[in-house]
Amino acid sequence: MDPIRVVPWHFGAVAIRKGAVLYCLPVEEDVRELDDETPYREIKVPARPDRKVQEWFPATRWNYALDIRRFVCREGQEEIRLSPEAPPAYLKTWGTPDPFWGCEGNTAALS
C-alpha cells in the first residue's frame, strides 16, 4: 500500500498524494454560458450549434493554506463508487483561508 505523501508545488504550495491518487478539495462551480459576442472575452471561441461556450468560476472557497502536520485518511469500501457524495477514500485536514491567494485573470495566482 502506498504511503500518503506531501508533494511540493509552485510558490510553496503542496499537494497530497497517495500513489496515483491526488486528493483535492471539492469546489462548487458557477458556470456561465457565453455567446460569440461577449465583449470582454480575451479568447474568442466561435459559436457552434452543438456546443455551448462556458466559463467556470469557483462558487465556494478554494484557497486554503493547509496544516500538513495533521490529517486523517479514511479508505476502503467494499464497492468502489466514483462520486463526490460517496468517495472511496477521503482525507480530512485542517486549513485556514489564505487572503493572499486569489484569482487573477480567472486563474489562481498569488497577489
PDB file of N, CA, C and O in Angstrom, residues 22-75:
ATOM      1  N   LEU A  22      -4.554  11.893  -6.336  1.00  0.00           N
ATOM      2  CA  LEU A  22      -4.280  13.256  -5.899  1.00  0.00           C
ATOM      3  C   LEU A  22      -5.522  13.740  -5.162  1.00  0.00           C
ATOM      4  O   LEU A  22      -6.603  13.829  -5.745  1.00  0.00           O
ATOM      5  N   TYR A  23      -5.393  14.010  -3.865  1.00  0.00           N
ATOM      6  CA  TYR A  23      -6.539  14.464  -3.077  1.00  0.00           C
ATOM      7  C   TYR A  23      -6.819  15.923  -3.406  1.00  0.00           C
ATOM      8  O   TYR A  23      -5.907  16.710  -3.607  1.00  0.00           O
ATOM      9  N   CYS A  24      -8.104  16.276  -3.460  1.00  0.00           N
ATOM     10  CA  CYS A  24      -8.466  17.652  -3.789  1.00  0.00           C
ATOM     11  C   CYS A  24      -9.681  18.078  -2.970  1.00  0.00           C
ATOM     12  O   CYS A  24     -10.429  17.260  -2.450  1.00  0.00           O
ATOM     13  N   LEU A  25      -9.842  19.369  -2.880  1.00  0.00           N
ATOM     14  CA  LEU A  25     -10.971  19.959  -2.179  1.00  0.00           C
ATOM     15  C   LEU A  25     -12.142  20.058  -3.147  1.00  0.00           C
ATOM     16  O   LEU A  25     -11.988  20.594  -4.252  1.00  0.00           O
ATOM     17  N   PRO A  26     -13.309  19.543  -2.784  1.00  0.00           N
ATOM     18  CA  PRO A  26     -14.454  19.715  -3.689  1.00  0.00           C
ATOM     19  C   PRO A  26     -14.880  21.185  -3.697  1.00  0.00           C
ATOM     20  O   PRO A  26     -15.139  21.773  -2.652  1.00  0.00           O
ATOM     21  N   VAL A  27     -14.917  21.765  -4.875  1.00  0.00           N
ATOM     22  CA  VAL A  27     -15.268  23.177  -5.035  1.00  0.00           C
ATOM     23  C   VAL A  27     -16.510  23.254  -5.909  1.00  0.00           C
ATOM     24  O   VAL A  27     -16.534  22.698  -7.005  1.00  0.00           O
ATOM     25  N   GLU A  28     -17.530  23.924  -5.408  1.00  0.00           N
ATOM     26  CA  GLU A  28     -18.735  24.109  -6.213  1.00  0.00           C
ATOM     27  C   GLU A  28     -18.438  25.116  -7.311  1.00  0.00           C
ATOM     28  O   GLU A  28     -17.596  25.992  -7.150  1.00  0.00           O
ATOM     29  N   GLU A  29     -19.162  24.966  -8.423  1.00  0.00           N
ATOM     30  CA  GLU A  29     -18.858  25.810  -9.573  1.00  0.00           C
ATOM     31  C   GLU A  29     -19.994  26.750  -9.922  1.00  0.00           C
ATOM     32  O   GLU A  29     -21.154  26.473  -9.641  1.00  0.00           O
ATOM     33  N   ASP A  30     -19.609  27.867 -10.530  1.00  0.00           N
ATOM     34  CA  ASP A  30     -20.533  28.842 -11.093  1.00  0.00           C
ATOM     35  C   ASP A  30     -20.273  28.817 -12.601  1.00  0.00           C
ATOM     36  O   ASP A  30     -19.252  29.316 -13.064  1.00  0.00           O
ATOM     37  N   VAL A  31     -21.179  28.185 -13.351  1.00  0.00           N
ATOM     38  CA  VAL A  31     -20.999  28.020 -14.791  1.00  0.00           C
ATOM     39  C   VAL A  31     -21.777  29.117 -15.502  1.00  0.00           C
ATOM     40  O   VAL A  31     -22.967  29.288 -15.279  1.00  0.00           O
ATOM     41  N   ARG A  32     -21.080  29.843 -16.362  1.00  0.00           N
ATOM     42  CA  ARG A  32     -21.706  30.935 -17.103  1.00  0.00           C
ATOM     43  C   ARG A  32     -21.638  30.634 -18.594  1.00  0.00           C
ATOM     44  O   ARG A  32     -20.567  30.386 -19.133  1.00  0.00           O
ATOM     45  N   GLU A  33     -22.790  30.662 -19.230  1.00  0.00           N
ATOM     46  CA  GLU A  33     -22.834  30.439 -20.666  1.00  0.00           C
ATOM     47  C   GLU A  33     -22.599  31.760 -21.387  1.00  0.00           C
ATOM     48  O   GLU A  33     -23.142  32.790 -21.014  1.00  0.00           O
ATOM     49  N   LEU A  34     -21.765  31.702 -22.406  1.00  0.00           N
ATOM     50  CA  LEU A  34     -21.398  32.897 -23.154  1.00  0.00           C
ATOM     51  C   LEU A  34     -21.794  32.727 -24.612  1.00  0.00           C
ATOM     52  O   LEU A  34     -21.985  31.618 -25.096  1.00  0.00           O
ATOM     53  N   ASP A  35     -21.867  33.846 -25.289  1.00  0.00           N
ATOM     54  CA  ASP A  35     -22.089  33.768 -26.722  1.00  0.00           C
ATOM     55  C   ASP A  35     -20.872  34.358 -27.438  1.00  0.00           C
ATOM     56  O   ASP A  35     -19.937  34.816 -26.810  1.00  0.00           O
ATOM     57  N   ASP A  36     -20.903  34.334 -28.732  1.00  0.00           N
ATOM     58  CA  ASP A  36     -19.771  34.797 -29.538  1.00  0.00           C
ATOM     59  C   ASP A  36     -19.535  36.296 -29.398  1.00  0.00           C
ATOM     60  O   ASP A  36     -18.471  36.802 -29.723  1.00  0.00           O
ATOM     61  N   GLU A  37     -20.534  37.022 -28.926  1.00  0.00           N
ATOM     62  CA  GLU A  37     -20.463  38.480 -28.887  1.00  0.00           C
ATOM     63  C   GLU A  37     -20.055  39.044 -27.535  1.00  0.00           C
ATOM     64  O   GLU A  37     -20.083  40.249 -27.346  1.00  0.00           O
ATOM     65  N   THR A  38     -19.703  38.215 -26.575  1.00  0.00           N
ATOM     66  CA  THR A  38     -19.336  38.706 -25.255  1.00  0.00           C
ATOM     67  C   THR A  38     -18.102  39.596 -25.399  1.00  0.00           C
ATOM     68  O   THR A  38     -17.041  39.121 -25.821  1.00  0.00           O
ATOM     69  N   PRO A  39     -18.204  40.886 -25.079  1.00  0.00           N
ATOM     70  CA  PRO A  39     -17.132  41.828 -25.402  1.00  0.00           C
ATOM     71  C   PRO A  39     -15.846  41.671 -24.581  1.00  0.00           C
ATOM     72  O   PRO A  39     -14.784  41.997 -25.063  1.00  0.00           O
ATOM     73  N   TYR A  40     -15.926  41.162 -23.361  1.00  0.00           N
ATOM     74  CA  TYR A  40     -14.747  41.131 -22.506  1.00  0.00           C
ATOM     75  C   TYR A  40     -13.932  39.850 -22.655  1.00  0.00           C
ATOM     76  O   TYR A  40     -12.935  39.666 -21.980  1.00  0.00           O
ATOM     77  N   ARG A  41     -14.325  38.955 -23.525  1.00  0.00           N
ATOM     78  CA  ARG A  41     -13.608  37.689 -23.692  1.00  0.00           C
ATOM     79  C   ARG A  41     -12.225  37.940 -24.274  1.00  0.00           C
ATOM     80  O   ARG A  41     -12.073  38.589 -25.293  1.00  0.00           O
ATOM     81  N   GLU A  42     -11.201  37.405 -23.606  1.00  0.00           N
ATOM     82  CA  GLU A  42      -9.842  37.516 -24.131  1.00  0.00           C
ATOM     83  C   GLU A  42      -9.628  36.539 -25.275  1.00  0.00           C
ATOM     84  O   GLU A  42      -8.925  36.824 -26.232  1.00  0.00           O
ATOM     85  N   ILE A  43     -10.208  35.361 -25.152  1.00  0.00           N
ATOM     86  CA  ILE A  43     -10.062  34.340 -26.175  1.00  0.00           C
ATOM     87  C   ILE A  43     -11.415  34.182 -26.861  1.00  0.00           C
ATOM     88  O   ILE A  43     -12.404  33.840 -26.225  1.00  0.00           O
ATOM     89  N   LYS A  44     -11.453  34.466 -28.136  1.00  0.00           N
ATOM     90  CA  LYS A  44     -12.704  34.331 -28.876  1.00  0.00           C
ATOM     91  C   LYS A  44     -12.875  32.883 -29.309  1.00  0.00           C
ATOM     92  O   LYS A  44     -11.968  32.284 -29.884  1.00  0.00           O
ATOM     93  N   VAL A  45     -14.018  32.323 -28.980  1.00  0.00           N
ATOM     94  CA  VAL A  45     -14.333  30.950 -29.351  1.00  0.00           C
ATOM     95  C   VAL A  45     -15.524  31.001 -30.293  1.00  0.00           C
ATOM     96  O   VAL A  45     -16.568  31.541 -29.930  1.00  0.00           O
ATOM     97  N   PRO A  46     -15.365  30.477 -31.501  1.00  0.00           N
ATOM     98  CA  PRO A  46     -16.505  30.529 -32.424  1.00  0.00           C
ATOM     99  C   PRO A  46     -17.675  29.700 -31.906  1.00  0.00           C
ATOM    100  O   PRO A  46     -17.495  28.621 -31.361  1.00  0.00           O
ATOM    101  N   ALA A  47     -18.864  30.250 -32.056  1.00  0.00           N
ATOM    102  CA  ALA A  47     -20.070  29.557 -31.609  1.00  0.00           C
ATOM    103  C   ALA A  47     -20.330  28.353 -32.504  1.00  0.00           C
ATOM    104  O   ALA A  47     -20.094  28.392 -33.705  1.00  0.00           O
ATOM    105  N   ARG A  48     -20.777  27.268 -31.868  1.00  0.00           N
ATOM    106  CA  ARG A  48     -21.159  26.061 -32.604  1.00  0.00           C
ATOM    107  C   ARG A  48     -22.547  25.669 -32.140  1.00  0.00           C
ATOM    108  O   ARG A  48     -22.830  25.718 -30.944  1.00  0.00           O
ATOM    109  N   PRO A  49     -23.400  25.262 -33.039  1.00  0.00           N
ATOM    110  CA  PRO A  49     -24.762  24.913 -32.630  1.00  0.00           C
ATOM    111  C   PRO A  49     -24.819  23.689 -31.721  1.00  0.00           C
ATOM    112  O   PRO A  49     -25.737  23.555 -30.933  1.00  0.00           O
ATOM    113  N   ASP A  50     -23.814  22.822 -31.779  1.00  0.00           N
ATOM    114  CA  ASP A  50     -23.837  21.603 -30.971  1.00  0.00           C
ATOM    115  C   ASP A  50     -23.098  21.741 -29.636  1.00  0.00           C
ATOM    116  O   ASP A  50     -23.062  20.816 -28.849  1.00  0.00           O
ATOM    117  N   ARG A  51     -22.503  22.888 -29.370  1.00  0.00           N
ATOM    118  CA  ARG A  51     -21.727  23.051 -28.148  1.00  0.00           C
ATOM    119  C   ARG A  51     -21.857  24.475 -27.611  1.00  0.00           C
ATOM    120  O   ARG A  51     -21.698  25.434 -28.343  1.00  0.00           O
ATOM    121  N   LYS A  52     -22.126  24.601 -26.315  1.00  0.00           N
ATOM    122  CA  LYS A  52     -22.229  25.908 -25.681  1.00  0.00           C
ATOM    123  C   LYS A  52     -20.850  26.348 -25.206  1.00  0.00           C
ATOM    124  O   LYS A  52     -20.025  25.533 -24.799  1.00  0.00           O
ATOM    125  N   VAL A  53     -20.598  27.634 -25.258  1.00  0.00           N
ATOM    126  CA  VAL A  53     -19.354  28.188 -24.742  1.00  0.00           C
ATOM    127  C   VAL A  53     -19.609  28.556 -23.290  1.00  0.00           C
ATOM    128  O   VAL A  53     -20.568  29.262 -22.970  1.00  0.00           O
ATOM    129  N   GLN A  54     -18.760  28.045 -22.398  1.00  0.00           N
ATOM    130  CA  GLN A  54     -18.961  28.265 -20.967  1.00  0.00           C
ATOM    131  C   GLN A  54     -17.669  28.728 -20.313  1.00  0.00           C
ATOM    132  O   GLN A  54     -16.580  28.390 -20.754  1.00  0.00           O
ATOM    133  N   GLU A  55     -17.813  29.491 -19.256  1.00  0.00           N
ATOM    134  CA  GLU A  55     -16.716  29.809 -18.346  1.00  0.00           C
ATOM    135  C   GLU A  55     -17.102  29.265 -16.984  1.00  0.00           C
ATOM    136  O   GLU A  55     -18.259  29.360 -16.577  1.00  0.00           O
ATOM    137  N   TRP A  56     -16.120  28.711 -16.279  1.00  0.00           N
ATOM    138  CA  TRP A  56     -16.360  28.112 -14.968  1.00  0.00           C
ATOM    139  C   TRP A  56     -15.601  28.913 -13.929  1.00  0.00           C
ATOM    140  O   TRP A  56     -14.399  29.162 -14.078  1.00  0.00           O
ATOM    141  N   PHE A  57     -16.310  29.290 -12.863  1.00  0.00           N
ATOM    142  CA  PHE A  57     -15.726  30.048 -11.758  1.00  0.00           C
ATOM    143  C   PHE A  57     -15.990  29.303 -10.452  1.00  0.00           C
ATOM    144  O   PHE A  57     -16.992  28.598 -10.339  1.00  0.00           O
ATOM    145  N   PRO A  58     -15.143  29.462  -9.452  1.00  0.00           N
ATOM    146  CA  PRO A  58     -15.424  28.826  -8.158  1.00  0.00           C
ATOM    147  C   PRO A  58     -16.593  29.525  -7.468  1.00  0.00           C
ATOM    148  O   PRO A  58     -16.665  30.747  -7.442  1.00  0.00           O
ATOM    149  N   ALA A  59     -17.513  28.732  -6.921  1.00  0.00           N
ATOM    150  CA  ALA A  59     -18.658  29.287  -6.190  1.00  0.00           C
ATOM    151  C   ALA A  59     -18.482  29.120  -4.682  1.00  0.00           C
ATOM    152  O   ALA A  59     -19.254  29.675  -3.908  1.00  0.00           O
ATOM    153  N   THR A  60     -17.498  28.344  -4.283  1.00  0.00           N
ATOM    154  CA  THR A  60     -17.182  28.189  -2.865  1.00  0.00           C
ATOM    155  C   THR A  60     -15.691  28.448  -2.672  1.00  0.00           C
ATOM    156  O   THR A  60     -14.917  28.460  -3.631  1.00  0.00           O
ATOM    157  N   ARG A  61     -15.317  28.639  -1.436  1.00  0.00           N
ATOM    158  CA  ARG A  61     -13.919  28.942  -1.121  1.00  0.00           C
ATOM    159  C   ARG A  61     -13.013  27.786  -1.545  1.00  0.00           C
ATOM    160  O   ARG A  61     -13.339  26.632  -1.380  1.00  0.00           O
ATOM    161  N   TRP A  62     -11.855  28.134  -2.109  1.00  0.00           N
ATOM    162  CA  TRP A  62     -10.942  27.126  -2.630  1.00  0.00           C
ATOM    163  C   TRP A  62      -9.504  27.365  -2.183  1.00  0.00           C
ATOM    164  O   TRP A  62      -8.655  26.490  -2.286  1.00  0.00           O
ATOM    165  N   ASN A  63      -9.209  28.542  -1.693  1.00  0.00           N
ATOM    166  CA  ASN A  63      -7.818  28.941  -1.448  1.00  0.00           C
ATOM    167  C   ASN A  63      -7.440  28.794   0.030  1.00  0.00           C
ATOM    168  O   ASN A  63      -7.366  29.766   0.762  1.00  0.00           O
ATOM    169  N   TYR A  64      -7.181  27.568   0.433  1.00  0.00           N
ATOM    170  CA  TYR A  64      -6.823  27.278   1.819  1.00  0.00           C
ATOM    171  C   TYR A  64      -5.328  27.011   1.957  1.00  0.00           C
ATOM    172  O   TYR A  64      -4.721  26.381   1.091  1.00  0.00           O
ATOM    173  N   ALA A  65      -4.772  27.470   3.050  1.00  0.00           N
ATOM    174  CA  ALA A  65      -3.420  27.087   3.448  1.00  0.00           C
ATOM    175  C   ALA A  65      -3.592  25.898   4.390  1.00  0.00           C
ATOM    176  O   ALA A  65      -4.270  25.999   5.418  1.00  0.00           O
ATOM    177  N   LEU A  66      -3.007  24.754   4.049  1.00  0.00           N
ATOM    178  CA  LEU A  66      -3.197  23.529   4.819  1.00  0.00           C
ATOM    179  C   LEU A  66      -2.214  23.418   5.966  1.00  0.00           C
ATOM    180  O   LEU A  66      -1.073  23.842   5.862  1.00  0.00           O
ATOM    181  N   ASP A  67      -2.675  22.822   7.044  1.00  0.00           N
ATOM    182  CA  ASP A  67      -1.782  22.422   8.132  1.00  0.00           C
ATOM    183  C   ASP A  67      -1.399  20.976   7.831  1.00  0.00           C
ATOM    184  O   ASP A  67      -2.146  20.050   8.139  1.00  0.00           O
ATOM    185  N   ILE A  68      -0.261  20.789   7.180  1.00  0.00           N
ATOM    186  CA  ILE A  68       0.117  19.455   6.705  1.00  0.00           C
ATOM    187  C   ILE A  68       0.699  18.576   7.802  1.00  0.00           C
ATOM    188  O   ILE A  68       1.043  17.430   7.565  1.00  0.00           O
ATOM    189  N   ARG A  69       0.771  19.094   9.016  1.00  0.00           N
ATOM    190  CA  ARG A  69       1.295  18.277  10.120  1.00  0.00           C
ATOM    191  C   ARG A  69       0.269  17.287  10.637  1.00  0.00           C
ATOM    192  O   ARG A  69       0.600  16.332  11.315  1.00  0.00           O
ATOM    193  N   ARG A  70      -1.004  17.528  10.341  1.00  0.00           N
ATOM    194  CA  ARG A  70      -2.027  16.615  10.852  1.00  0.00           C
ATOM    195  C   ARG A  70      -3.144  16.437   9.831  1.00  0.00           C
ATOM    196  O   ARG A  70      -3.658  17.396   9.274  1.00  0.00           O
ATOM    197  N   PHE A  71      -3.455  15.204   9.569  1.00  0.00           N
ATOM    198  CA  PHE A  71      -4.583  14.874   8.714  1.00  0.00           C
ATOM    199  C   PHE A  71      -5.049  13.463   9.012  1.00  0.00           C
ATOM    200  O   PHE A  71      -4.343  12.672   9.623  1.00  0.00           O
ATOM    201  N   VAL A  72      -6.280  13.175   8.623  1.00  0.00           N
ATOM    202  CA  VAL A  72      -6.903  11.877   8.851  1.00  0.00           C
ATOM    203  C   VAL A  72      -7.318  11.331   7.496  1.00  0.00           C
ATOM    204  O   VAL A  72      -7.930  12.031   6.705  1.00  0.00           O
ATOM    205  N   CYS A  73      -6.980  10.085   7.224  1.00  0.00           N
ATOM    206  CA  CYS A  73      -7.331   9.455   5.956  1.00  0.00           C
ATOM    207  C   CYS A  73      -8.291   8.308   6.223  1.00  0.00           C
ATOM    208  O   CYS A  73      -8.064   7.504   7.113  1.00  0.00           O
ATOM    209  N   ARG A  74      -9.370   8.253   5.472  1.00  0.00           N
ATOM    210  CA  ARG A  74     -10.306   7.133   5.558  1.00  0.00           C
ATOM    211  C   ARG A  74     -10.343   6.468   4.189  1.00  0.00           C
ATOM    212  O   ARG A  74     -10.482   7.124   3.169  1.00  0.00           O
ATOM    213  N   GLU A  75     -10.190   5.169   4.205  1.00  0.00           N
ATOM    214  CA  GLU A  75     -10.180   4.430   2.953  1.00  0.00           C
ATOM    215  C   GLU A  75     -11.041   3.191   3.073  1.00  0.00           C
ATOM    216  O   GLU A  75     -11.346   2.752   4.163  1.00  0.00           O
TER     217      GLU A  75
END
